[in-house]
Amino acid sequence: MDTFTNKVVDFGVNKFKSISDFNDNLETLERNVKLLSDKVFDVKTEVENRERSGKNKKRKREVESWFGEVIKIEEELRALKEEVTRGKKNGGALEKMNERVGELLEQSKHFGSLVHDMYEREECPLLAPQVHEETSKQNLELMWTWLQDDNVSSIGIYGMGGVGKTTLAKHIHNCLLEETHYQVHWVTVSQEFSIKRLQDDLAKIVHLDLSNEEDEHRRAAKLNQAFKERKNIVIILDDVWDRLCLEKLGDPLIVEGCRLILTTRSYEVCQRMGCKKLLEVKKLNTDDAWELFRKSLGFETVLCPDIEPVAKSMAGRCKGLPLGLVTLAGSMRGVTDIREWKNALKQFPDDMESDVFKVLQYSYDRLKDTNLQEFFLYCALYPEDYRIDRDELIGRFIMEGLVKGNSREEEFNQGHTILNKLVKLCLLEATDGVGYTSMRKEAVKMHDILREMALRITNVKPRYMIRDGIGSQVREEQDWAFDLDKVSCIFSSLRGIPDDMAPNCPTLSTLLLLSCSLRWIPESFFQYMNNLQVLDLSFNRELMDLPSCISNMGSLRAFSLRECKKLRSIPPLGKLKNLKVLDLYDTGIKELPQGMENLVKLKFLDMDGIDFDELPKEILPKLSQLQYLKLPQHVNARGEDLASLELLEEFKGRFYDLHDFNKFMSNRRNYERDWWYDIKVWQRDSFDYDSGNHRVEQRKVSLRSLSLKEDGGEAPTSIILPHCIQILHIDDCHGMSSCLVDNFLLRTTLRGLSCKFERCDDIEWIVNMPSERNTTRDPHCICFHSLTVSCFRNLVGLFKGKIASHTLSCLTELHIDNCHEMKKLFPRSILQDLENLKKLEVRWCNEMEEIIATEEEGSSNPQQHLITSTTSDILILPKLRELYLEDLPKLKRICEGKLICDSLESLTCLYCPNLKRLPFYTNGHPFPALRENRS
C-alpha cells in the first residue's frame, strides 16, 4: 500500500437517515461530497508532487479516471441542487449519488501506488570513457560473443583494482540497453554490503515492494517469483568482494533467460559463484597504455616532440594500470612546459611502479592546493561506492567552512567549481543517482582504490576515523585517538553507545553519525569534544532524547537532526552563538528549543515537517542573517516577521491570507537578490508531500480556497507575483476578475511560467485584451511555458483580443478539462504564436465543438482573425508531438482545412462520436503512421 494512502484521513460516508427526509439527506450528501473533494485535493497534490519528483513518473489511469468521476459527481450535485430550487426533489437520485460517493471514497483507499514508472527504458546509459585500446575492444567483443550463447548464464570479470573491470561492465551495460529484447540492470555491491540491501536493490529492478517483509527467506522467495515474470533480464553486480548466496537474492540463475555478470578483484569469487565464463582484465600493454595516457591528457594539452619522451616515461611508471594512467594524466592536463614535465618526472619516486597507491598519491600531491586536497579527502567520509549528491556535499562544505561567499548562491557556485576540478583531474567520477538508488540527480563518486588511498592519508594527518562494516557497537573508546579531526559512522547500525563512554578528542571538529539506528546517546559522550563544530545525527529515526550537554557546545557551527522522527525535545540552544546551520526537518519535536532567538549567526534553518502550529513572534525578526528558511507546514508566515530577512535566498512557507502574502511580496521587491521559493497561500490543513531536498529547487506559488474580495469590497485584491516565478497554481479562488491575468499585479515580464488553474468560477477568459489596449508594447505581461485549466464553470475561451506574440511563443503544453461552457479552444489568429506547442490535451468538455476556431468568439469579421498563409486553408503546428482528445461529445472538427504537424508522434481520440475527419498532414501526406494512434 502506498505510504501516502496511510497518511490521508480515513474518510467515512455518512448514511441517510430516511429516504423520506429529503432535506437532511441533501445536507448529508453535500457533506459527503465535500469529504470527497477534500480527498481529491490531497490525492491530486500527492500525485503532482510524485510526478515532479521523478521525470519517469506518471499517474495511473485508474487515478486519473477517479478524478474525472469525482468531477462528474460535483457537477451532478450542482444540477440536483438547481432542480431543488425549482421545486423538484428526486430522492432516488439523491440516494444513488450518495452510494456512488461512498464507492469513490472506498476506491481511493485501494489505489496502492498513485503513480507508476514509465519503463520505455528502465535504465539510462552509464557514463563510461570511450574505449580506444585494442585490448579493451577485444574484451568487449569476447563478452558480447558469450552473451549471444544461451548456455552462458553467468560471466565473471576479475582483475586487480583500478584495471578497468567496472569500465568494461559499463560498456556491456550500455550495449545491452541498445538491444530492445534485453532488460539490463546495474547493482553496486561493495565491500560492506548487506543481504537486505541487495534484496532491496534487486526488488527495485522488478518493481517489487519488500518494505513490509522482514524475513530474509520470504523476501528471497518473492524476488524469485518476480524474476519469473520477467524475460531476458541481465543483472550486473559490480564490485563483489566475497561469494554471494544467490538463493538469498532470489536465485535469478534458475530462472530461464536470466543472466548474471559480476566484477570482482578475486578469481576465487568467480569460481565460488559458479561463473560459466571468466574474463581476466589485465593491465594494458605499452602501446595501449600510452594511447590511454595521451587521450586522458585532453585535446588542450599539446605535446611537442621534446615533451613526448618525458611523458612516455611517466606513463610507463604506471605499468599499464588504467586508473593510475588516467589519474596521473589528469594531474598533468594543460601542462605544456617541458621544464614542468621534467620536474614532475624527477619528483616521481623510483619505487612507484610496484605500488598503485603511490601513483595515485603522487597525483594527489600535485594538487598543491590544500583546499582541493581537503575537499577530496572529505569525500572519503562517505561509504564505499556511495553516490554523493552534489548539493548535499556542497552543503557539508558550507557547514565545515570550506567554501565561503557573500551569498548562498556564491558558495554553491564555488562548491560546484571545486567538484568540477576534481572530476576533471579524475579524482572523482561524475555520475547520476544518490546513495544506492537510481534517482536522476547530479552526483559524484569516488573510485574504491582512490578511497583506499584517501583513507591511508587520513590515518596520519588530517586524522579521520571512518567506521567500515555493520555492527551493533560503536568503536572502543581507546580507538578514538586524541588527535582525531573527523569521525564518520554513516550507515553503521550502532543502535546505542555505552553509558559511560567519553572519548577524549579535544581536536575533533566533525562527527557524522547519520543513519546509525541510534536509540540513545549517553550524557558523557560529548564531554571531551570541546572543539566540535559539525554534529550530524540525521536519520536516526528511533532516537528519542539528546544529552543536555549539547546546550554548552559553544563551538558548534552546524547541527543536524534531520528525520529524527521520534525525538521529543531539544535542549536549550541559546548558548550556541556560533551556530550557522540548524536542520530540524521532520523531527518529532512539538515546540522549538529555548534560546532560538539568540542564534543571530544562523544562516540555514529547516523546520519543515515539524508538527506544530505557531512560531513565537520574537524568533524570526532576530535571525536577520538567514539565507535559507523552511517553515513548518501548518505555521502561518507573517509578513512583518519576515520583513527583516533581507538576505533570504531560499524560502518555503505558508501564508494564511492574501494580505500577508502581498505584504511579504511588496517587501521582497525592495531587494534585488535572486531567490528560490515554494509558497502556499491557503488556510486549509492538508498533507503536503515534501521531497526532503536540501535545496528549494523551484520558484512556485500556490493559492487555494481564497476570496480576493475583502470586507465586501467590489474590486478584487490583486495578487502580487514574485520576481522570476516559474510555477503558479490557483485552485478554488473566488471574487476574481473575469479575465484571469487581470488579477495579477505585474511589475516585470514573467517568462516561462507554468500555470495550473482549477475551479475558479468567476473566470471567463484566461487572457482578454480589449481592442483599445495594445499589449505588443506592454512591458509587464505573462509569457506561458505550460498551461492547465480545469473545472472552470464559466470559462468561455482561453484567449481573446490582440495577444502579444511573446505571451504564447514559449508555450509547450496545453491541458484543458471539465470546462463545459467552452465551444472553441482557441482562434486561428494565435496559431502562428504556438510555434513551440508540443503537447495538446483536451478532456471532458461537454460543449466543445472545435479545437482551432475559424473565427474568434465575438468577432464580427471572420476574415480579420484568419492566420496569414500562402494557402488560406493550411494551418501549421510545427512542433506538436502529442494530441489527446477524450470525451468531447459535441466535437465536430479539429479545424477547417489542412493541419501540418510534421512532428506528430501520438494521437488519441476517445469518445468523440461527432468527429468525422482528421486534418493532419506530415511531409505532404495525410494522416501519417504514428508511433501511437488510438481512437
mmCIF file with all atom_site columns, N, CA, C and O in Angstrom, residues 653-684:
data_model
loop_
_atom_site.group_PDB
_atom_site.id
_atom_site.type_symbol
_atom_site.label_atom_id
_atom_site.label_alt_id
_atom_site.label_comp_id
_atom_site.label_asym_id
_atom_site.label_entity_id
_atom_site.label_seq_id
_atom_site.pdbx_PDB_ins_code
_atom_site.Cartn_x
_atom_site.Cartn_y
_atom_site.Cartn_z
_atom_site.occupancy
_atom_site.B_iso_or_equiv
_atom_site.pdbx_formal_charge
_atom_site.auth_seq_id
_atom_site.auth_comp_id
_atom_site.auth_asym_id
_atom_site.auth_atom_id
_atom_site.pdbx_PDB_model_num
ATOM 1   N N  . GLY A 1 653 ? 7.242  28.239 2.791  1.00 0.00 ? 653 GLY A N  1
ATOM 2   C CA . GLY A 1 653 ? 6.342  28.541 3.888  1.00 0.00 ? 653 GLY A CA 1
ATOM 3   C C  . GLY A 1 653 ? 4.922  28.755 3.389  1.00 0.00 ? 653 GLY A C  1
ATOM 4   O O  . GLY A 1 653 ? 4.645  28.703 2.188  1.00 0.00 ? 653 GLY A O  1
ATOM 5   N N  . ARG A 1 654 ? 4.030  29.025 4.344  1.00 0.00 ? 654 ARG A N  1
ATOM 6   C CA . ARG A 1 654 ? 2.617  29.183 4.013  1.00 0.00 ? 654 ARG A CA 1
ATOM 7   C C  . ARG A 1 654 ? 2.051  30.422 4.681  1.00 0.00 ? 654 ARG A C  1
ATOM 8   O O  . ARG A 1 654 ? 2.343  30.708 5.842  1.00 0.00 ? 654 ARG A O  1
ATOM 9   N N  . PHE A 1 655 ? 1.258  31.157 3.908  1.00 0.00 ? 655 PHE A N  1
ATOM 10  C CA . PHE A 1 655 ? 0.532  32.317 4.422  1.00 0.00 ? 655 PHE A CA 1
ATOM 11  C C  . PHE A 1 655 ? -0.941 31.961 4.509  1.00 0.00 ? 655 PHE A C  1
ATOM 12  O O  . PHE A 1 655 ? -1.492 31.330 3.608  1.00 0.00 ? 655 PHE A O  1
ATOM 13  N N  . TYR A 1 656 ? -1.577 32.390 5.593  1.00 0.00 ? 656 TYR A N  1
ATOM 14  C CA . TYR A 1 656 ? -2.995 32.083 5.768  1.00 0.00 ? 656 TYR A CA 1
ATOM 15  C C  . TYR A 1 656 ? -3.900 32.997 4.947  1.00 0.00 ? 656 TYR A C  1
ATOM 16  O O  . TYR A 1 656 ? -5.034 32.645 4.661  1.00 0.00 ? 656 TYR A O  1
ATOM 17  N N  . ASP A 1 657 ? -3.425 34.185 4.598  1.00 0.00 ? 657 ASP A N  1
ATOM 18  C CA . ASP A 1 657 ? -4.287 35.086 3.840  1.00 0.00 ? 657 ASP A CA 1
ATOM 19  C C  . ASP A 1 657 ? -3.471 35.853 2.816  1.00 0.00 ? 657 ASP A C  1
ATOM 20  O O  . ASP A 1 657 ? -2.253 35.976 2.907  1.00 0.00 ? 657 ASP A O  1
ATOM 21  N N  . LEU A 1 658 ? -4.173 36.369 1.824  1.00 0.00 ? 658 LEU A N  1
ATOM 22  C CA . LEU A 1 658 ? -3.546 37.061 0.704  1.00 0.00 ? 658 LEU A CA 1
ATOM 23  C C  . LEU A 1 658 ? -2.890 38.368 1.140  1.00 0.00 ? 658 LEU A C  1
ATOM 24  O O  . LEU A 1 658 ? -1.873 38.781 0.578  1.00 0.00 ? 658 LEU A O  1
ATOM 25  N N  . HIS A 1 659 ? -3.456 39.008 2.158  1.00 0.00 ? 659 HIS A N  1
ATOM 26  C CA . HIS A 1 659 ? -2.895 40.276 2.631  1.00 0.00 ? 659 HIS A CA 1
ATOM 27  C C  . HIS A 1 659 ? -1.457 40.084 3.123  1.00 0.00 ? 659 HIS A C  1
ATOM 28  O O  . HIS A 1 659 ? -0.559 40.860 2.762  1.00 0.00 ? 659 HIS A O  1
ATOM 29  N N  . ASP A 1 660 ? -1.226 39.064 3.952  1.00 0.00 ? 660 ASP A N  1
ATOM 30  C CA . ASP A 1 660 ? 0.130  38.806 4.448  1.00 0.00 ? 660 ASP A CA 1
ATOM 31  C C  . ASP A 1 660 ? 1.079  38.450 3.310  1.00 0.00 ? 660 ASP A C  1
ATOM 32  O O  . ASP A 1 660 ? 2.237  38.869 3.292  1.00 0.00 ? 660 ASP A O  1
ATOM 33  N N  . PHE A 1 661 ? 0.586  37.651 2.366  1.00 0.00 ? 661 PHE A N  1
ATOM 34  C CA . PHE A 1 661 ? 1.414  37.265 1.225  1.00 0.00 ? 661 PHE A CA 1
ATOM 35  C C  . PHE A 1 661 ? 1.814  38.492 0.412  1.00 0.00 ? 661 PHE A C  1
ATOM 36  O O  . PHE A 1 661 ? 2.990  38.679 0.063  1.00 0.00 ? 661 PHE A O  1
ATOM 37  N N  . ASN A 1 662 ? 0.843  39.349 0.101  1.00 0.00 ? 662 ASN A N  1
ATOM 38  C CA . ASN A 1 662 ? 1.148  40.546 -0.681 1.00 0.00 ? 662 ASN A CA 1
ATOM 39  C C  . ASN A 1 662 ? 2.105  41.477 0.063  1.00 0.00 ? 662 ASN A C  1
ATOM 40  O O  . ASN A 1 662 ? 2.972  42.114 -0.540 1.00 0.00 ? 662 ASN A O  1
ATOM 41  N N  . LYS A 1 663 ? 1.946  41.532 1.376  1.00 0.00 ? 663 LYS A N  1
ATOM 42  C CA . LYS A 1 663 ? 2.849  42.363 2.183  1.00 0.00 ? 663 LYS A CA 1
ATOM 43  C C  . LYS A 1 663 ? 4.278  41.852 2.082  1.00 0.00 ? 663 LYS A C  1
ATOM 44  O O  . LYS A 1 663 ? 5.232  42.628 1.935  1.00 0.00 ? 663 LYS A O  1
ATOM 45  N N  . PHE A 1 664 ? 4.423  40.527 2.156  1.00 0.00 ? 664 PHE A N  1
ATOM 46  C CA . PHE A 1 664 ? 5.751  39.926 2.031  1.00 0.00 ? 664 PHE A CA 1
ATOM 47  C C  . PHE A 1 664 ? 6.325  40.166 0.635  1.00 0.00 ? 664 PHE A C  1
ATOM 48  O O  . PHE A 1 664 ? 7.494  40.522 0.478  1.00 0.00 ? 664 PHE A O  1
ATOM 49  N N  . MET A 1 665 ? 5.478  40.017 -0.405 1.00 0.00 ? 665 MET A N  1
ATOM 50  C CA . MET A 1 665 ? 5.953  40.221 -1.769 1.00 0.00 ? 665 MET A CA 1
ATOM 51  C C  . MET A 1 665 ? 6.365  41.677 -2.003 1.00 0.00 ? 665 MET A C  1
ATOM 52  O O  . MET A 1 665 ? 7.370  41.946 -2.657 1.00 0.00 ? 665 MET A O  1
ATOM 53  N N  . SER A 1 666 ? 5.582  42.602 -1.476 1.00 0.00 ? 666 SER A N  1
ATOM 54  C CA . SER A 1 666 ? 5.934  44.022 -1.634 1.00 0.00 ? 666 SER A CA 1
ATOM 55  C C  . SER A 1 666 ? 7.271  44.323 -0.985 1.00 0.00 ? 666 SER A C  1
ATOM 56  O O  . SER A 1 666 ? 8.092  45.073 -1.538 1.00 0.00 ? 666 SER A O  1
ATOM 57  N N  . ASN A 1 667 ? 7.491  43.720 0.157  1.00 0.00 ? 667 ASN A N  1
ATOM 58  C CA . ASN A 1 667 ? 8.757  43.927 0.857  1.00 0.00 ? 667 ASN A CA 1
ATOM 59  C C  . ASN A 1 667 ? 9.918  43.320 0.075  1.00 0.00 ? 667 ASN A C  1
ATOM 60  O O  . ASN A 1 667 ? 11.001 43.911 -0.022 1.00 0.00 ? 667 ASN A O  1
ATOM 61  N N  . ARG A 1 668 ? 9.726  42.124 -0.526 1.00 0.00 ? 668 ARG A N  1
ATOM 62  C CA . ARG A 1 668 ? 10.795 41.466 -1.268 1.00 0.00 ? 668 ARG A CA 1
ATOM 63  C C  . ARG A 1 668 ? 11.189 42.259 -2.504 1.00 0.00 ? 668 ARG A C  1
ATOM 64  O O  . ARG A 1 668 ? 12.332 42.186 -2.952 1.00 0.00 ? 668 ARG A O  1
ATOM 65  N N  . ARG A 1 669 ? 10.254 43.010 -3.054 1.00 0.00 ? 669 ARG A N  1
ATOM 66  C CA . ARG A 1 669 ? 10.559 43.770 -4.270 1.00 0.00 ? 669 ARG A CA 1
ATOM 67  C C  . ARG A 1 669 ? 11.588 44.863 -4.021 1.00 0.00 ? 669 ARG A C  1
ATOM 68  O O  . ARG A 1 669 ? 12.153 45.425 -4.965 1.00 0.00 ? 669 ARG A O  1
ATOM 69  N N  . ASN A 1 670 ? 11.843 45.170 -2.761 1.00 0.00 ? 670 ASN A N  1
ATOM 70  C CA . ASN A 1 670 ? 12.846 46.188 -2.446 1.00 0.00 ? 670 ASN A CA 1
ATOM 71  C C  . ASN A 1 670 ? 14.269 45.638 -2.555 1.00 0.00 ? 670 ASN A C  1
ATOM 72  O O  . ASN A 1 670 ? 15.227 46.399 -2.481 1.00 0.00 ? 670 ASN A O  1
ATOM 73  N N  . TYR A 1 671 ? 14.389 44.317 -2.704 1.00 0.00 ? 671 TYR A N  1
ATOM 74  C CA . TYR A 1 671 ? 15.708 43.696 -2.752 1.00 0.00 ? 671 TYR A CA 1
ATOM 75  C C  . TYR A 1 671 ? 15.956 43.130 -4.148 1.00 0.00 ? 671 TYR A C  1
ATOM 76  O O  . TYR A 1 671 ? 15.082 42.515 -4.745 1.00 0.00 ? 671 TYR A O  1
ATOM 77  N N  . GLU A 1 672 ? 17.139 43.342 -4.641 1.00 0.00 ? 672 GLU A N  1
ATOM 78  C CA . GLU A 1 672 ? 17.489 42.850 -5.971 1.00 0.00 ? 672 GLU A CA 1
ATOM 79  C C  . GLU A 1 672 ? 17.951 41.398 -5.952 1.00 0.00 ? 672 GLU A C  1
ATOM 80  O O  . GLU A 1 672 ? 18.093 40.773 -6.984 1.00 0.00 ? 672 GLU A O  1
ATOM 81  N N  . ARG A 1 673 ? 18.188 40.842 -4.763 1.00 0.00 ? 673 ARG A N  1
ATOM 82  C CA . ARG A 1 673 ? 18.736 39.490 -4.646 1.00 0.00 ? 673 ARG A CA 1
ATOM 83  C C  . ARG A 1 673 ? 17.805 38.461 -5.280 1.00 0.00 ? 673 ARG A C  1
ATOM 84  O O  . ARG A 1 673 ? 16.607 38.446 -5.032 1.00 0.00 ? 673 ARG A O  1
ATOM 85  N N  . ASP A 1 674 ? 18.387 37.592 -6.105 1.00 0.00 ? 674 ASP A N  1
ATOM 86  C CA . ASP A 1 674 ? 17.621 36.500 -6.695 1.00 0.00 ? 674 ASP A CA 1
ATOM 87  C C  . ASP A 1 674 ? 17.340 35.461 -5.621 1.00 0.00 ? 674 ASP A C  1
ATOM 88  O O  . ASP A 1 674 ? 18.150 35.255 -4.720 1.00 0.00 ? 674 ASP A O  1
ATOM 89  N N  . TRP A 1 675 ? 16.168 34.787 -5.712 1.00 0.00 ? 675 TRP A N  1
ATOM 90  C CA . TRP A 1 675 ? 15.830 33.831 -4.665 1.00 0.00 ? 675 TRP A CA 1
ATOM 91  C C  . TRP A 1 675 ? 14.947 32.724 -5.217 1.00 0.00 ? 675 TRP A C  1
ATOM 92  O O  . TRP A 1 675 ? 14.391 32.809 -6.307 1.00 0.00 ? 675 TRP A O  1
ATOM 93  N N  . TRP A 1 676 ? 14.856 31.637 -4.434 1.00 0.00 ? 676 TRP A N  1
ATOM 94  C CA . TRP A 1 676 ? 14.058 30.468 -4.773 1.00 0.00 ? 676 TRP A CA 1
ATOM 95  C C  . TRP A 1 676 ? 13.005 30.292 -3.686 1.00 0.00 ? 676 TRP A C  1
ATOM 96  O O  . TRP A 1 676 ? 13.271 30.556 -2.514 1.00 0.00 ? 676 TRP A O  1
ATOM 97  N N  . TYR A 1 677 ? 11.809 29.801 -4.078 1.00 0.00 ? 677 TYR A N  1
ATOM 98  C CA . TYR A 1 677 ? 10.732 29.769 -3.084 1.00 0.00 ? 677 TYR A CA 1
ATOM 99  C C  . TYR A 1 677 ? 9.682  28.730 -3.462 1.00 0.00 ? 677 TYR A C  1
ATOM 100 O O  . TYR A 1 677 ? 9.504  28.365 -4.629 1.00 0.00 ? 677 TYR A O  1
ATOM 101 N N  . ASP A 1 678 ? 9.014  28.252 -2.450 1.00 0.00 ? 678 ASP A N  1
ATOM 102 C CA . ASP A 1 678 ? 7.832  27.390 -2.594 1.00 0.00 ? 678 ASP A CA 1
ATOM 103 C C  . ASP A 1 678 ? 6.830  27.903 -1.571 1.00 0.00 ? 678 ASP A C  1
ATOM 104 O O  . ASP A 1 678 ? 6.917  27.592 -0.381 1.00 0.00 ? 678 ASP A O  1
ATOM 105 N N  . ILE A 1 679 ? 5.888  28.723 -2.041 1.00 0.00 ? 679 ILE A N  1
ATOM 106 C CA . ILE A 1 679 ? 4.986  29.451 -1.150 1.00 0.00 ? 679 ILE A CA 1
ATOM 107 C C  . ILE A 1 679 ? 3.559  28.996 -1.381 1.00 0.00 ? 679 ILE A C  1
ATOM 108 O O  . ILE A 1 679 ? 3.093  28.915 -2.522 1.00 0.00 ? 679 ILE A O  1
ATOM 109 N N  . LYS A 1 680 ? 2.848  28.732 -0.293 1.00 0.00 ? 680 LYS A N  1
ATOM 110 C CA . LYS A 1 680 ? 1.440  28.372 -0.358 1.00 0.00 ? 680 LYS A CA 1
ATOM 111 C C  . LYS A 1 680 ? 0.634  29.443 0.365  1.00 0.00 ? 680 LYS A C  1
ATOM 112 O O  . LYS A 1 680 ? 1.040  29.926 1.419  1.00 0.00 ? 680 LYS A O  1
ATOM 113 N N  . VAL A 1 681 ? -0.496 29.801 -0.226 1.00 0.00 ? 681 VAL A N  1
ATOM 114 C CA . VAL A 1 681 ? -1.397 30.763 0.396  1.00 0.00 ? 681 VAL A CA 1
ATOM 115 C C  . VAL A 1 681 ? -2.751 30.079 0.517  1.00 0.00 ? 681 VAL A C  1
ATOM 116 O O  . VAL A 1 681 ? -3.501 29.974 -0.456 1.00 0.00 ? 681 VAL A O  1
ATOM 117 N N  . TRP A 1 682 ? -3.020 29.535 1.682  1.00 0.00 ? 682 TRP A N  1
ATOM 118 C CA . TRP A 1 682 ? -4.324 28.946 1.975  1.00 0.00 ? 682 TRP A CA 1
ATOM 119 C C  . TRP A 1 682 ? -4.420 28.646 3.459  1.00 0.00 ? 682 TRP A C  1
ATOM 120 O O  . TRP A 1 682 ? -3.430 28.545 4.164  1.00 0.00 ? 682 TRP A O  1
ATOM 121 N N  . GLN A 1 683 ? -5.652 28.493 3.939  1.00 0.00 ? 683 GLN A N  1
ATOM 122 C CA . GLN A 1 683 ? -5.872 28.240 5.354  1.00 0.00 ? 683 GLN A CA 1
ATOM 123 C C  . GLN A 1 683 ? -6.040 26.766 5.656  1.00 0.00 ? 683 GLN A C  1
ATOM 124 O O  . GLN A 1 683 ? -5.726 26.317 6.751  1.00 0.00 ? 683 GLN A O  1
ATOM 125 N N  . ARG A 1 684 ? -6.515 26.013 4.703  1.00 0.00 ? 684 ARG A N  1
ATOM 126 C CA . ARG A 1 684 ? -6.882 24.634 4.964  1.00 0.00 ? 684 ARG A CA 1
ATOM 127 C C  . ARG A 1 684 ? -5.666 23.769 5.250  1.00 0.00 ? 684 ARG A C  1
ATOM 128 O O  . ARG A 1 684 ? -4.672 23.825 4.555  1.00 0.00 ? 684 ARG A O  1
#
